JSON list of C-alpha atoms in Angstrom, two decimals:
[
{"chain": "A", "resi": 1, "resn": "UNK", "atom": "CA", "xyz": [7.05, 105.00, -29.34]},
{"chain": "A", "resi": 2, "resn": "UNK", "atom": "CA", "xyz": [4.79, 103.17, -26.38]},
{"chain": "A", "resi": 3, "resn": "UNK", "atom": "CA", "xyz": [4.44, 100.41, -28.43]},
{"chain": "A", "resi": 4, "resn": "UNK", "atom": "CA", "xyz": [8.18, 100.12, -29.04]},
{"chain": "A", "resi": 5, "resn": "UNK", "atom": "CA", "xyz": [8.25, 100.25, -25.24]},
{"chain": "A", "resi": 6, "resn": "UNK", "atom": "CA", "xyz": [5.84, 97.24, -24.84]},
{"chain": "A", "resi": 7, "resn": "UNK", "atom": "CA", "xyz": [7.60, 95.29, -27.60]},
{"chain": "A", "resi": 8, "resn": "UNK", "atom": "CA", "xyz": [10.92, 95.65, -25.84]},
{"chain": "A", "resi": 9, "resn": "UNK", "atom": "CA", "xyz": [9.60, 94.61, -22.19]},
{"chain": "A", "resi": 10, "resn": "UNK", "atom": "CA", "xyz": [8.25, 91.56, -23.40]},
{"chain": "A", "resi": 11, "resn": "UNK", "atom": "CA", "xyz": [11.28, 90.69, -25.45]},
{"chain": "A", "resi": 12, "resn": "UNK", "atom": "CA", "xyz": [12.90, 91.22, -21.92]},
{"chain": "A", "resi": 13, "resn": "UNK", "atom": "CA", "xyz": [10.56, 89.28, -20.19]},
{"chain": "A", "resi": 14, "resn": "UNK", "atom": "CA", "xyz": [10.53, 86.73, -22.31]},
{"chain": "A", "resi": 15, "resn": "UNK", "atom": "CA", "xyz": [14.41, 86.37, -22.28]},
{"chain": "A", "resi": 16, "resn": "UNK", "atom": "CA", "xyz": [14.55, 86.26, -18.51]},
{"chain": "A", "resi": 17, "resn": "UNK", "atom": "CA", "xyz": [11.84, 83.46, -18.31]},
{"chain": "A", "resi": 18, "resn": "UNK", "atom": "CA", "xyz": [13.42, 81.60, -20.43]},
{"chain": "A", "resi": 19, "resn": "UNK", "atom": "CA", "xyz": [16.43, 81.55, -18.05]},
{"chain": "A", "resi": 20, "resn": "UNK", "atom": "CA", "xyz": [14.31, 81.08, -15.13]},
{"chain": "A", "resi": 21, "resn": "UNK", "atom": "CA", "xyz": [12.84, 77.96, -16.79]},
{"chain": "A", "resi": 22, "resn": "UNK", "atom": "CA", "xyz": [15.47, 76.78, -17.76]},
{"chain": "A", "resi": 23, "resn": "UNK", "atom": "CA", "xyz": [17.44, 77.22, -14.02]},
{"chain": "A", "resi": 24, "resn": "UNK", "atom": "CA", "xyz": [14.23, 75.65, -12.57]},
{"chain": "A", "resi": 25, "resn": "UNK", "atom": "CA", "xyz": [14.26, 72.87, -14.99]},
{"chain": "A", "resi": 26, "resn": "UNK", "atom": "CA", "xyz": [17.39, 71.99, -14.61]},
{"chain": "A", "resi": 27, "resn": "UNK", "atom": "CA", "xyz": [16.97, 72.11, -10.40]},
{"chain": "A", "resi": 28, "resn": "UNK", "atom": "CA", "xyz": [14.24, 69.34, -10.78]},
{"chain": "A", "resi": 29, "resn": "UNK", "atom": "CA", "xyz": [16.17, 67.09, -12.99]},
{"chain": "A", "resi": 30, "resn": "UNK", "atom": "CA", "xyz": [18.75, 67.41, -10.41]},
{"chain": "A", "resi": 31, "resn": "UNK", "atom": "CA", "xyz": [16.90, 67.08, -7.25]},
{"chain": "A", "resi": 32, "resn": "UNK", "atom": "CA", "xyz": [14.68, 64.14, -9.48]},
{"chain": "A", "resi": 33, "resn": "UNK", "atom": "CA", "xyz": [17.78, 61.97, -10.76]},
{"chain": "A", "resi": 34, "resn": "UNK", "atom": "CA", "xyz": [19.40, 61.37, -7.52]},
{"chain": "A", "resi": 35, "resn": "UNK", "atom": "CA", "xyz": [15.98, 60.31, -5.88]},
{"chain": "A", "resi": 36, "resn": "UNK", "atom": "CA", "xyz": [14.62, 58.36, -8.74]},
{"chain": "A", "resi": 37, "resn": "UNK", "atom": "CA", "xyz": [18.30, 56.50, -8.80]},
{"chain": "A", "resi": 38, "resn": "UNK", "atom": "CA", "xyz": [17.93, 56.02, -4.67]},
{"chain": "A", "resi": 39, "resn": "UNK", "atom": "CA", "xyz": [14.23, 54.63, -5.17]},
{"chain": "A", "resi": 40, "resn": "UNK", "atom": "CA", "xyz": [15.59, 51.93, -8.07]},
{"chain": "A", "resi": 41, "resn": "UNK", "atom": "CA", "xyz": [18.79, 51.31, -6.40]},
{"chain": "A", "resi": 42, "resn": "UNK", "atom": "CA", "xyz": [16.68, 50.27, -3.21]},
{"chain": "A", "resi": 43, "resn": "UNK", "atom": "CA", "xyz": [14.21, 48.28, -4.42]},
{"chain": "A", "resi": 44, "resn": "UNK", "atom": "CA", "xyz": [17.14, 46.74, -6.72]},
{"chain": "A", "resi": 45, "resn": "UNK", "atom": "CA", "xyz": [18.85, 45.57, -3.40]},
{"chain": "A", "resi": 46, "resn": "UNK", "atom": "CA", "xyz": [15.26, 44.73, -1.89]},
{"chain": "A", "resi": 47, "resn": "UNK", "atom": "CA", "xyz": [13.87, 42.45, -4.01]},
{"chain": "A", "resi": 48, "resn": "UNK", "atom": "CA", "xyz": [17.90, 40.81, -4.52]},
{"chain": "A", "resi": 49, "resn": "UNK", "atom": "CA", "xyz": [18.18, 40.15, -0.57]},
{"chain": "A", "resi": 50, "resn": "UNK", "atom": "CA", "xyz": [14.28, 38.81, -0.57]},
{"chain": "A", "resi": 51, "resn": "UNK", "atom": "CA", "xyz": [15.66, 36.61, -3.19]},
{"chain": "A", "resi": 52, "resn": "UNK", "atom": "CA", "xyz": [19.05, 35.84, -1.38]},
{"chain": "A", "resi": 53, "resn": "UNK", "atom": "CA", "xyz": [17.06, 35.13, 1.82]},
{"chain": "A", "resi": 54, "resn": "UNK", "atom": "CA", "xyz": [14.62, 32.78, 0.07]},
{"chain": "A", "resi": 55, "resn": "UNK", "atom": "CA", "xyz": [17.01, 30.77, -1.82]},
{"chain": "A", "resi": 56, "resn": "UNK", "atom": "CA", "xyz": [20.18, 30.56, 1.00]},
{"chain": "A", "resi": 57, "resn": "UNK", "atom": "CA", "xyz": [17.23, 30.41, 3.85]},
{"chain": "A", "resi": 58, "resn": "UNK", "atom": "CA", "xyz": [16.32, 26.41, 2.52]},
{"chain": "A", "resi": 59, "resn": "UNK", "atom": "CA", "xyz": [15.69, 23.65, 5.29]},
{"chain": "A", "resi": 60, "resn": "UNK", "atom": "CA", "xyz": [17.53, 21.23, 2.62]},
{"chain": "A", "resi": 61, "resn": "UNK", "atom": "CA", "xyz": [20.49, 23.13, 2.70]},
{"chain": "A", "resi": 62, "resn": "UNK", "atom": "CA", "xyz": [20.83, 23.46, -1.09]},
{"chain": "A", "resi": 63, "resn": "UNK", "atom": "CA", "xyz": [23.02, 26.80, -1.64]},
{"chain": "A", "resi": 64, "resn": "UNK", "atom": "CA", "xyz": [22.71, 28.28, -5.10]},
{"chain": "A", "resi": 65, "resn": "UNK", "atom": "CA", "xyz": [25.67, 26.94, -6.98]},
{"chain": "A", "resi": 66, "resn": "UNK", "atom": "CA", "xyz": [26.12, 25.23, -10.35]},
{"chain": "A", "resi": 67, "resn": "UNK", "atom": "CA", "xyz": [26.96, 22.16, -9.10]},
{"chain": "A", "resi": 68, "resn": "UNK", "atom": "CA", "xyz": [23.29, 22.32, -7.22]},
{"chain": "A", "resi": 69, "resn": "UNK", "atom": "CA", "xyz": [21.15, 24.34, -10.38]},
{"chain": "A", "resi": 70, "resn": "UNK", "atom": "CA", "xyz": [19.00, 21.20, -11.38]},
{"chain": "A", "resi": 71, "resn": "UNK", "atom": "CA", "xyz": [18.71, 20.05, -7.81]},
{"chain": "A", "resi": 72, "resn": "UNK", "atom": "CA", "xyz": [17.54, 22.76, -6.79]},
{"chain": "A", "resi": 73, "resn": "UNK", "atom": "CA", "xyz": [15.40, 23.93, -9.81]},
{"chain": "A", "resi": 74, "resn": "UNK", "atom": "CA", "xyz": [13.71, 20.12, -8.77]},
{"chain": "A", "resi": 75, "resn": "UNK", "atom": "CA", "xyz": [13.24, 20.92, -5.82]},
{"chain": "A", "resi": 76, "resn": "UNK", "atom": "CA", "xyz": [11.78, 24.46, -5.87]},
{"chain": "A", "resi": 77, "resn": "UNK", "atom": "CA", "xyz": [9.38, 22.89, -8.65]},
{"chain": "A", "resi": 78, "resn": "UNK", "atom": "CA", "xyz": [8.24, 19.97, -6.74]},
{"chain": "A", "resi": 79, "resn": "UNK", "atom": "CA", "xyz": [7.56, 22.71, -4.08]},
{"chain": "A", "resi": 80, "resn": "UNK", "atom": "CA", "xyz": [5.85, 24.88, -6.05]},
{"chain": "A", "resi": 81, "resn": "UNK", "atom": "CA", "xyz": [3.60, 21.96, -7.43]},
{"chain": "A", "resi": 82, "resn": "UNK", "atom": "CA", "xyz": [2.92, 20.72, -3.88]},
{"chain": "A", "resi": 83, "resn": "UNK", "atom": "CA", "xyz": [2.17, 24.49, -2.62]},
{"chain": "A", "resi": 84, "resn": "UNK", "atom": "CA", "xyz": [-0.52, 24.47, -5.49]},
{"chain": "A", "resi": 85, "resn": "UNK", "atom": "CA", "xyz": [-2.15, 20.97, -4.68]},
{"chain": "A", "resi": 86, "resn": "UNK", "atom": "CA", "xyz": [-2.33, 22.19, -1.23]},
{"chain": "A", "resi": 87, "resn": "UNK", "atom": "CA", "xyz": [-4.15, 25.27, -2.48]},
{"chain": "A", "resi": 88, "resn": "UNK", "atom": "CA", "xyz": [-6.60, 23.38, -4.69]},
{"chain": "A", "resi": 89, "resn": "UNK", "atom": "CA", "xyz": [-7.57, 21.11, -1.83]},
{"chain": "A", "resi": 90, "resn": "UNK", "atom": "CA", "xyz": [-7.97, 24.03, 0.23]},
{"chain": "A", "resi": 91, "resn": "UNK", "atom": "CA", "xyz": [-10.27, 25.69, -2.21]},
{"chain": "A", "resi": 92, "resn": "UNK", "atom": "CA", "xyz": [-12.17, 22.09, -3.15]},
{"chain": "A", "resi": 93, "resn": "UNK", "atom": "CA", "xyz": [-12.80, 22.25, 1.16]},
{"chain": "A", "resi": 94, "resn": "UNK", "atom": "CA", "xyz": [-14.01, 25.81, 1.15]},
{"chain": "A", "resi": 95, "resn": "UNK", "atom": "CA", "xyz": [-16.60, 24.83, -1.91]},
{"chain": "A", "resi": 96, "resn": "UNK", "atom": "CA", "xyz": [-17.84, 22.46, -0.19]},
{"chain": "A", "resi": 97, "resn": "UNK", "atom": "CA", "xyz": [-18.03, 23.80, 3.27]},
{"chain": "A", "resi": 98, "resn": "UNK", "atom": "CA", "xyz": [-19.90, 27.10, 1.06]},
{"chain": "A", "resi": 99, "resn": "UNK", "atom": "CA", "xyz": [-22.14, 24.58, -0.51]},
{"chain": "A", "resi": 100, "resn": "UNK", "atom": "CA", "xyz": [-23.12, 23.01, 2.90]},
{"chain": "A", "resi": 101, "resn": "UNK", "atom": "CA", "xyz": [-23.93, 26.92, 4.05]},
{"chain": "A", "resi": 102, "resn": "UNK", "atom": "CA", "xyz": [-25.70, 27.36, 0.95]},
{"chain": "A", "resi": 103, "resn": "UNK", "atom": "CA", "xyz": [-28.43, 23.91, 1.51]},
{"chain": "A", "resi": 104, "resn": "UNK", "atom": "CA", "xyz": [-28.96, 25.00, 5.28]},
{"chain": "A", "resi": 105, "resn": "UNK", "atom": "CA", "xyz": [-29.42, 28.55, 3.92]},
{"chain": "A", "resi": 106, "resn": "UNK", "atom": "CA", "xyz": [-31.71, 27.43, 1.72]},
{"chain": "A", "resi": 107, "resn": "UNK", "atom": "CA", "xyz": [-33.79, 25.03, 4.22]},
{"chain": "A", "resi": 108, "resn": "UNK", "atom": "CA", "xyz": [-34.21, 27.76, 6.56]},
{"chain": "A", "resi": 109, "resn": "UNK", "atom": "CA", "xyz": [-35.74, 30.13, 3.84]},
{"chain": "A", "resi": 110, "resn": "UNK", "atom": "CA", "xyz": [-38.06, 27.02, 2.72]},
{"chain": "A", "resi": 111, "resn": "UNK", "atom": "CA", "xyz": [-38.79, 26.59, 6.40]},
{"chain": "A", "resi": 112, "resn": "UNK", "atom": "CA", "xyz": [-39.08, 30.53, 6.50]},
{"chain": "A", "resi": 113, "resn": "UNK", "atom": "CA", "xyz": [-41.79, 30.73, 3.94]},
{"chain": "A", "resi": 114, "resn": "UNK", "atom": "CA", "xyz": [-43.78, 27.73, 5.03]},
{"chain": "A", "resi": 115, "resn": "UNK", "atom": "CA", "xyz": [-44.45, 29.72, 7.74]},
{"chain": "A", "resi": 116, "resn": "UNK", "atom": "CA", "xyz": [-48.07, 31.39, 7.71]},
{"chain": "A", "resi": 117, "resn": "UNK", "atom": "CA", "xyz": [-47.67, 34.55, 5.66]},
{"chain": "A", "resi": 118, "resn": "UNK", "atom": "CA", "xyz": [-49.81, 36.38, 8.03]},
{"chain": "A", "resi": 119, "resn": "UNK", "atom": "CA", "xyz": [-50.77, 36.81, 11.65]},
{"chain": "A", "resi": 120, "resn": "UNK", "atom": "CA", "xyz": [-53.98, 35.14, 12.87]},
{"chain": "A", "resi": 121, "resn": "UNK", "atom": "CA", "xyz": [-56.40, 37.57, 14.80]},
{"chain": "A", "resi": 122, "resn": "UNK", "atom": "CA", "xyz": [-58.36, 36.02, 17.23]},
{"chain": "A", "resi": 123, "resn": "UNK", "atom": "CA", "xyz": [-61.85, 38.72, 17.76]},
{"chain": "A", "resi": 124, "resn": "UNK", "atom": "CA", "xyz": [-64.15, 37.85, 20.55]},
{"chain": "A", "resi": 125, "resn": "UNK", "atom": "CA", "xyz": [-67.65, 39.34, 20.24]},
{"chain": "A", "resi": 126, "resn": "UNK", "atom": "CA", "xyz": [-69.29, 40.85, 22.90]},
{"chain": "A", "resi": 127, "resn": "UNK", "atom": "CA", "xyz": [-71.66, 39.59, 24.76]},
{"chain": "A", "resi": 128, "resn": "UNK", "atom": "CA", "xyz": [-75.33, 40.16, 23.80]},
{"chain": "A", "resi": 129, "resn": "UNK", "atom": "CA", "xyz": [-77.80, 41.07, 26.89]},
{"chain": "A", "resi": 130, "resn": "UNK", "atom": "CA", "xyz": [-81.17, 40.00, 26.47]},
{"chain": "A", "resi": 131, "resn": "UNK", "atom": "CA", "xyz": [-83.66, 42.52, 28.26]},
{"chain": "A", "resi": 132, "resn": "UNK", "atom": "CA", "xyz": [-84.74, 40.08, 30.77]},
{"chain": "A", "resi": 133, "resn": "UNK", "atom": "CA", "xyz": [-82.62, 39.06, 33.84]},
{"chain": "A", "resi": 134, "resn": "UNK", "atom": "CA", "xyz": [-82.35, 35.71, 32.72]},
{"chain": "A", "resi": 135, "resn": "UNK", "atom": "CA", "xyz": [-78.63, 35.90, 31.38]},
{"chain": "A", "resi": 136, "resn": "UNK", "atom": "CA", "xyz": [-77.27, 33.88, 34.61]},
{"chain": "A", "resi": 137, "resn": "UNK", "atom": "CA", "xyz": [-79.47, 31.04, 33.71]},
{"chain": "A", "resi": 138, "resn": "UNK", "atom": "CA", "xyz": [-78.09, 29.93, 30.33]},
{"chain": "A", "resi": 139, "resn": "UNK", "atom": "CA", "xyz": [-73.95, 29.80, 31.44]},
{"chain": "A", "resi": 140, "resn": "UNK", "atom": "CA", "xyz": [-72.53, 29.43, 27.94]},
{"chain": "A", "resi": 141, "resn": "UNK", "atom": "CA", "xyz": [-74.37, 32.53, 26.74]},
{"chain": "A", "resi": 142, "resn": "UNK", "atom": "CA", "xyz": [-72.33, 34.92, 29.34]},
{"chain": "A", "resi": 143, "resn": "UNK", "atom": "CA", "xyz": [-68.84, 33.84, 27.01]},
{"chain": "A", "resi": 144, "resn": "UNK", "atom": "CA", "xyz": [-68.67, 35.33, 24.21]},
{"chain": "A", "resi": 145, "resn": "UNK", "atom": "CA", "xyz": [-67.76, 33.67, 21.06]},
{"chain": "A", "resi": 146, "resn": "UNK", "atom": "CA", "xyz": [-64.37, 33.88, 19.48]},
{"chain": "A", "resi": 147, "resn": "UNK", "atom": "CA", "xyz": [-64.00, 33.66, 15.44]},
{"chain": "A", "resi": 148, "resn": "UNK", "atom": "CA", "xyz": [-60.81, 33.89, 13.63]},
{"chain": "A", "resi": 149, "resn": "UNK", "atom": "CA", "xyz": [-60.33, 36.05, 10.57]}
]
């Protein structure tokens, strides 16, 4: 009879999860439509007024018509292929200004390594006193000697 008892709870349990999934499922899809719509629906209208305000914002006063389509489809390509030369000029100057950086890069590390490798120690010996007093007499015997290493 227990076991009847545990049978039947979970049957009950599962029937009222089910429901509560289901409730809960169908709160996100509500509260997710709306806001997924909203997100679209304002980039939509974004990237349309970018587009509005680029095309109707032209120096040459070319409004998108029909009458104006190829004009204006020369035009924008003739800018575009301008814009593009101007980048590829700008890139051709910033090679060659990195190139320039590059050879005085590499003339200071030539410069760099021509440079002795090590420090030269200069050791002076001391001086060597005879056992007579006779030391003042010979003057370049009182400085010692200096020898490099």
């Amino acid at each position: 009879m227990v076991e009847n008892c545990i049978i039947a709870d979970c049957e009950v349990f599962a029937h009222y999860s089910k429901i509560v999934l289901a409730y809960f499922g169908a709160f996100i899809i509500c509260c997710f439509i709306p806001v997924a719509i909203w997100c679209a629906g304002t980039k939509a209208a974004f990237l349309f007024y970018r587009c509005w305000k680029t095309i109707n914002d032209r120096s040459d006063n070319l409004k998108p018509t029909f009458s104006n389509a190829r004009k204006l489809a020369q035009v924008t390509w003739s800018e575009l292929h301008f814009t593009q030369r101007q980048i590829e000029k700008s890139r051709f100057k910033i090679s060659k200004d990195l190139s320039a950086i590059e050879n005085i890069r590499r003339q200071i590390q030539k410069d760099v390594n021509s440079l002795p490798s090590r420090r030269q120690v200069y050791f002076v010996e001391p001086q060597r006193r005879s056992s007579s007093s006779s030391s003042s007499s010979n003057p370049s015997s009182s400085m010692g000697r200096s020898t490099a290493c």
